[in-house]
Coordinates of N, CA and C and ligand atoms in Angstrom, one line a residue:
M225 N 56.7 86.9 107.4 CA 57.5 87.7 106.3 C 58.8 87.0 106.1
K226 N 59.0 86.6 104.9 CA 60.4 86.0 104.6 C 61.4 86.9 104.0
Q227 N 62.5 87.0 104.5 CA 63.5 87.8 104.0 C 64.5 87.0 103.3
E228 N 64.8 87.3 102.1 CA 65.8 86.5 101.4 C 67.1 87.4 101.4
T229 N 68.1 86.6 101.7 CA 69.4 87.3 101.8 C 70.3 86.7 100.7
S230 N 71.1 87.4 100.1 CA 72.1 86.8 99.2 C 73.3 86.3 100.0
S231 N 73.6 85.2 99.7 CA 74.8 84.6 100.5 C 76.1 84.8 99.9
T232 N 76.2 85.6 99.0 CA 77.5 86.0 98.4 C 78.3 86.6 99.4
I233 N 79.4 86.0 99.6 CA 80.4 86.7 100.5 C 81.6 87.1 99.7
T234 N 81.9 88.4 99.8 CA 83.1 88.9 99.2 C 83.9 89.6 100.3
I235 N 85.1 89.1 100.2 CA 86.2 89.7 101.2 C 86.9 90.7 100.5
P236 N 86.8 92.0 101.2 CA 87.5 93.1 100.5 C 89.1 92.8 100.6
R237 N 89.8 93.3 99.6 CA 91.3 93.1 99.5 C 92.0 93.5 100.8
K238 N 91.5 94.6 101.3 CA 92.2 95.1 102.5 C 92.1 94.0 103.6
T239 N 90.8 93.4 103.7 CA 90.4 92.5 104.9 C 91.3 91.2 104.6
F240 N 91.4 90.9 103.4 CA 92.2 89.6 103.1 C 93.6 89.9 103.5
L241 N 94.2 91.0 103.2 CA 95.5 91.3 103.6 C 95.7 91.3 105.1
R242 N 94.8 91.9 105.7 CA 94.8 91.8 107.2 C 94.8 90.5 107.8
L243 N 93.9 89.6 107.2 CA 93.9 88.3 107.7 C 95.2 87.6 107.5
N244 N 95.9 88.1 106.6 CA 97.3 87.5 106.3 C 98.4 88.1 107.0
G245 N 98.0 88.9 108.0 CA 99.0 89.6 108.7 C 99.2 90.9 108.1
Y246 N 100.5 91.5 108.5 CA 100.6 92.9 108.0 C 99.6 93.9 108.4
R247 N 98.9 93.6 109.5 CA 97.8 94.5 109.8 C 98.4 95.8 110.4
E248 N 99.5 95.7 111.0 CA 100.1 96.9 111.7 C 100.8 97.7 110.6
P249 N 100.3 98.9 110.4 CA 100.9 99.9 109.3 C 102.3 100.1 109.8
M250 N 103.2 100.2 108.9 CA 104.6 100.6 109.2 C 104.8 101.9 108.5
P251 N 105.4 102.8 109.4 CA 105.6 104.3 108.8 C 106.7 104.3 107.7
V252 N 106.2 105.0 106.6 CA 107.2 105.2 105.5 C 108.0 106.3 106.0
N253 N 109.3 106.1 106.2 CA 110.2 107.1 106.7 C 111.6 107.2 105.9
E254 N 111.5 106.6 104.7 CA 112.8 106.8 103.9 C 112.4 107.2 102.6
I255 N 113.1 108.0 101.9 CA 112.8 108.3 100.5 C 114.2 108.2 99.8
M256 N 114.0 107.5 98.6 CA 115.3 107.3 97.9 C 115.4 108.3 96.8
M257 N 116.6 108.9 96.8 CA 116.7 109.9 95.8 C 117.7 109.5 94.7
F258 N 117.2 109.5 93.5 CA 118.0 109.3 92.3 C 118.3 110.5 91.6
S259 N 119.6 110.6 91.3 CA 120.0 111.7 90.5 C 120.3 111.3 89.0
S260 N 119.8 112.0 88.2 CA 119.9 111.7 86.8 C 120.3 113.0 86.0
S261 N 121.3 112.8 85.2 CA 121.7 114.0 84.4 C 120.7 114.3 83.3
I262 N 120.0 113.3 82.9 CA 118.9 113.5 81.9 C 117.7 114.0 82.5
C263 N 117.1 113.4 83.5 CA 115.8 113.7 83.9 C 115.8 114.6 85.2
G264 N 117.0 114.9 85.7 CA 117.2 115.6 87.0 C 116.9 114.6 88.2
D265 N 116.7 115.1 89.3 CA 116.4 114.3 90.5 C 115.1 113.8 90.6
A266 N 114.9 112.5 90.9 CA 113.7 111.8 91.1 C 113.7 111.1 92.4
S267 N 112.7 111.1 93.2 CA 112.7 110.5 94.5 C 111.5 109.7 94.6
Y268 N 111.7 108.5 95.4 CA 110.6 107.5 95.6 C 110.7 107.1 97.0
Y269 N 109.6 107.0 97.5 CA 109.5 106.4 98.9 C 109.8 105.0 99.0
V270 N 110.4 104.6 100.1 CA 110.8 103.2 100.2 C 109.9 102.4 101.2
C271 N 109.6 101.2 100.8 CA 108.8 100.4 101.7 C 109.6 100.1 103.0
P272 N 109.0 100.2 104.1 CA 109.8 100.0 105.4 C 110.0 98.6 105.6
K273 N 109.3 97.7 104.9 CA 109.5 96.4 105.2 C 110.5 95.6 104.2
C274 N 110.2 95.7 103.0 CA 111.0 95.1 101.9 C 111.9 96.0 101.3
K275 N 111.9 97.3 101.5 CA 113.0 98.2 101.1 C 112.9 98.5 99.6
V276 N 111.8 98.0 99.0 CA 111.8 98.4 97.5 C 111.3 99.9 97.3
T277 N 111.6 100.5 96.3 CA 111.0 101.9 96.1 C 109.5 101.6 95.7
L278 N 108.7 102.5 96.2 CA 107.2 102.5 95.9 C 106.9 103.2 94.5
E279 N 106.2 102.6 93.8 CA 106.0 103.3 92.5 C 104.9 104.5 92.7
W280 N 104.1 104.4 93.5 CA 103.2 105.5 93.8 C 103.2 105.9 95.3
E281 N 103.1 107.2 95.4 CA 103.0 107.8 96.8 C 101.6 107.4 97.3
F282 N 101.4 107.4 98.7 CA 100.3 107.2 99.3 C 99.4 106.0 98.9
M283 N 100.1 105.0 98.7 CA 99.5 103.7 98.4 C 99.1 103.0 99.7
D284 N 98.1 102.4 99.8 CA 97.6 101.8 101.2 C 98.6 100.7 101.5
F285 N 99.0 99.9 100.5 CA 99.8 98.8 100.7 C 101.1 98.7 99.9
C286 N 102.1 98.1 100.2 CA 103.2 98.0 99.3 C 102.8 97.0 98.3
D287 N 103.2 97.3 97.0 CA 103.0 96.5 95.8 C 103.6 95.1 96.0
R288 N 104.9 95.2 96.5 CA 105.7 94.0 96.5 C 105.3 93.0 97.6
C289 N 105.3 93.6 98.9 CA 105.3 92.6 100.0 C 103.8 92.7 100.8
G290 N 103.0 93.7 100.4 CA 101.7 93.8 100.9 C 101.7 94.4 102.3
Q291 N 102.7 95.0 102.6 CA 102.8 95.6 104.0 C 101.9 96.8 104.0
K292 N 101.1 97.0 105.0 CA 100.3 98.2 105.2 C 101.1 99.4 105.5
L293 N 100.9 100.5 104.8 CA 101.9 101.6 104.9 C 101.2 102.8 105.6
D294 N 102.0 103.5 106.5 CA 101.6 104.6 107.2 C 102.3 105.8 106.7
W295 N 101.6 106.8 106.2 CA 102.2 107.9 105.5 C 102.3 109.1 106.3
K296 N 102.0 109.0 107.5 CA 101.8 110.3 108.4 C 103.2 110.9 108.5
G297 N 104.3 110.1 108.6 CA 105.6 110.7 108.8 C 106.3 110.8 107.6
C298 N 105.7 110.7 106.4 CA 106.4 110.7 105.0 C 107.1 112.1 104.8
K299 N 106.5 113.1 105.4 CA 107.1 114.5 105.1 C 108.4 114.7 105.8
K300 N 108.6 113.8 106.8 CA 110.0 113.9 107.5 C 110.8 112.7 107.2
A301 N 110.5 112.2 105.9 CA 111.3 111.0 105.4 C 112.8 111.3 105.3
K302 N 113.5 110.3 105.8 CA 115.1 110.6 105.6 C 115.4 110.2 104.2
I303 N 116.3 111.1 103.7 CA 116.7 110.9 102.3 C 117.9 109.9 102.2
I304 N 117.7 108.8 101.4 CA 118.8 107.9 101.2 C 119.1 107.9 99.7
Y305 N 120.3 107.4 99.4 CA 120.7 107.3 98.1 C 121.0 105.9 97.6
P306 N 120.7 105.5 96.4 CA 120.9 104.1 96.0 C 122.4 104.0 95.9
G307 N 122.8 102.7 95.9 CA 124.2 102.3 95.7 C 125.2 102.7 96.6
T308 N 124.8 102.9 97.9 CA 125.8 103.3 98.9 C 126.7 102.2 99.3
Q309 N 126.2 101.0 99.1 CA 127.0 99.8 99.6 C 128.2 99.7 98.5
N310 N 128.0 99.9 97.2 CA 129.1 99.7 96.3 C 129.5 101.1 95.7
A311 N 129.6 102.1 96.4 CA 129.9 103.3 96.0 C 131.4 103.3 95.6
P312 N 131.7 104.1 94.7 CA 133.2 104.1 94.4 C 134.0 104.7 95.4
A313 N 134.7 103.9 96.3 CA 135.2 104.4 97.5 C 136.5 105.0 97.2
K314 N 137.5 104.1 97.3 CA 138.9 104.6 97.2 C 139.5 104.8 95.8
N315 N 140.3 105.7 95.7 CA 140.9 105.7 94.3 C 142.0 104.7 94.2
L316 N 141.9 104.0 93.1 CA 142.9 102.9 92.9 C 144.2 103.4 92.3
K317 N 145.3 103.1 92.8 CA 146.5 103.7 92.1 C 146.8 103.1 90.8
Ligands
LIG873 ZN1 107.2 96.1 100.7

């Protein structure tokens, strides 16, 4: 009996990324809080690797750098605020 098999090989995207490294999930543990007088407050989780804000919650991988994300600790994420480096610090005379 002859069994024919298709030789099509498809590599799932996750496997592809895994082969490229980034296989260890990094915990998402920061959340960026934006305050807006128009829309109110908005918060976005931050990629632990490249520090960009993530467009969607609970994505498997970072859009930008492909880092695998671990959302287990996201409820305890530390709130950070944008622009802390160039915050208006001292009053100029
Ligand atoms: Zn990233």
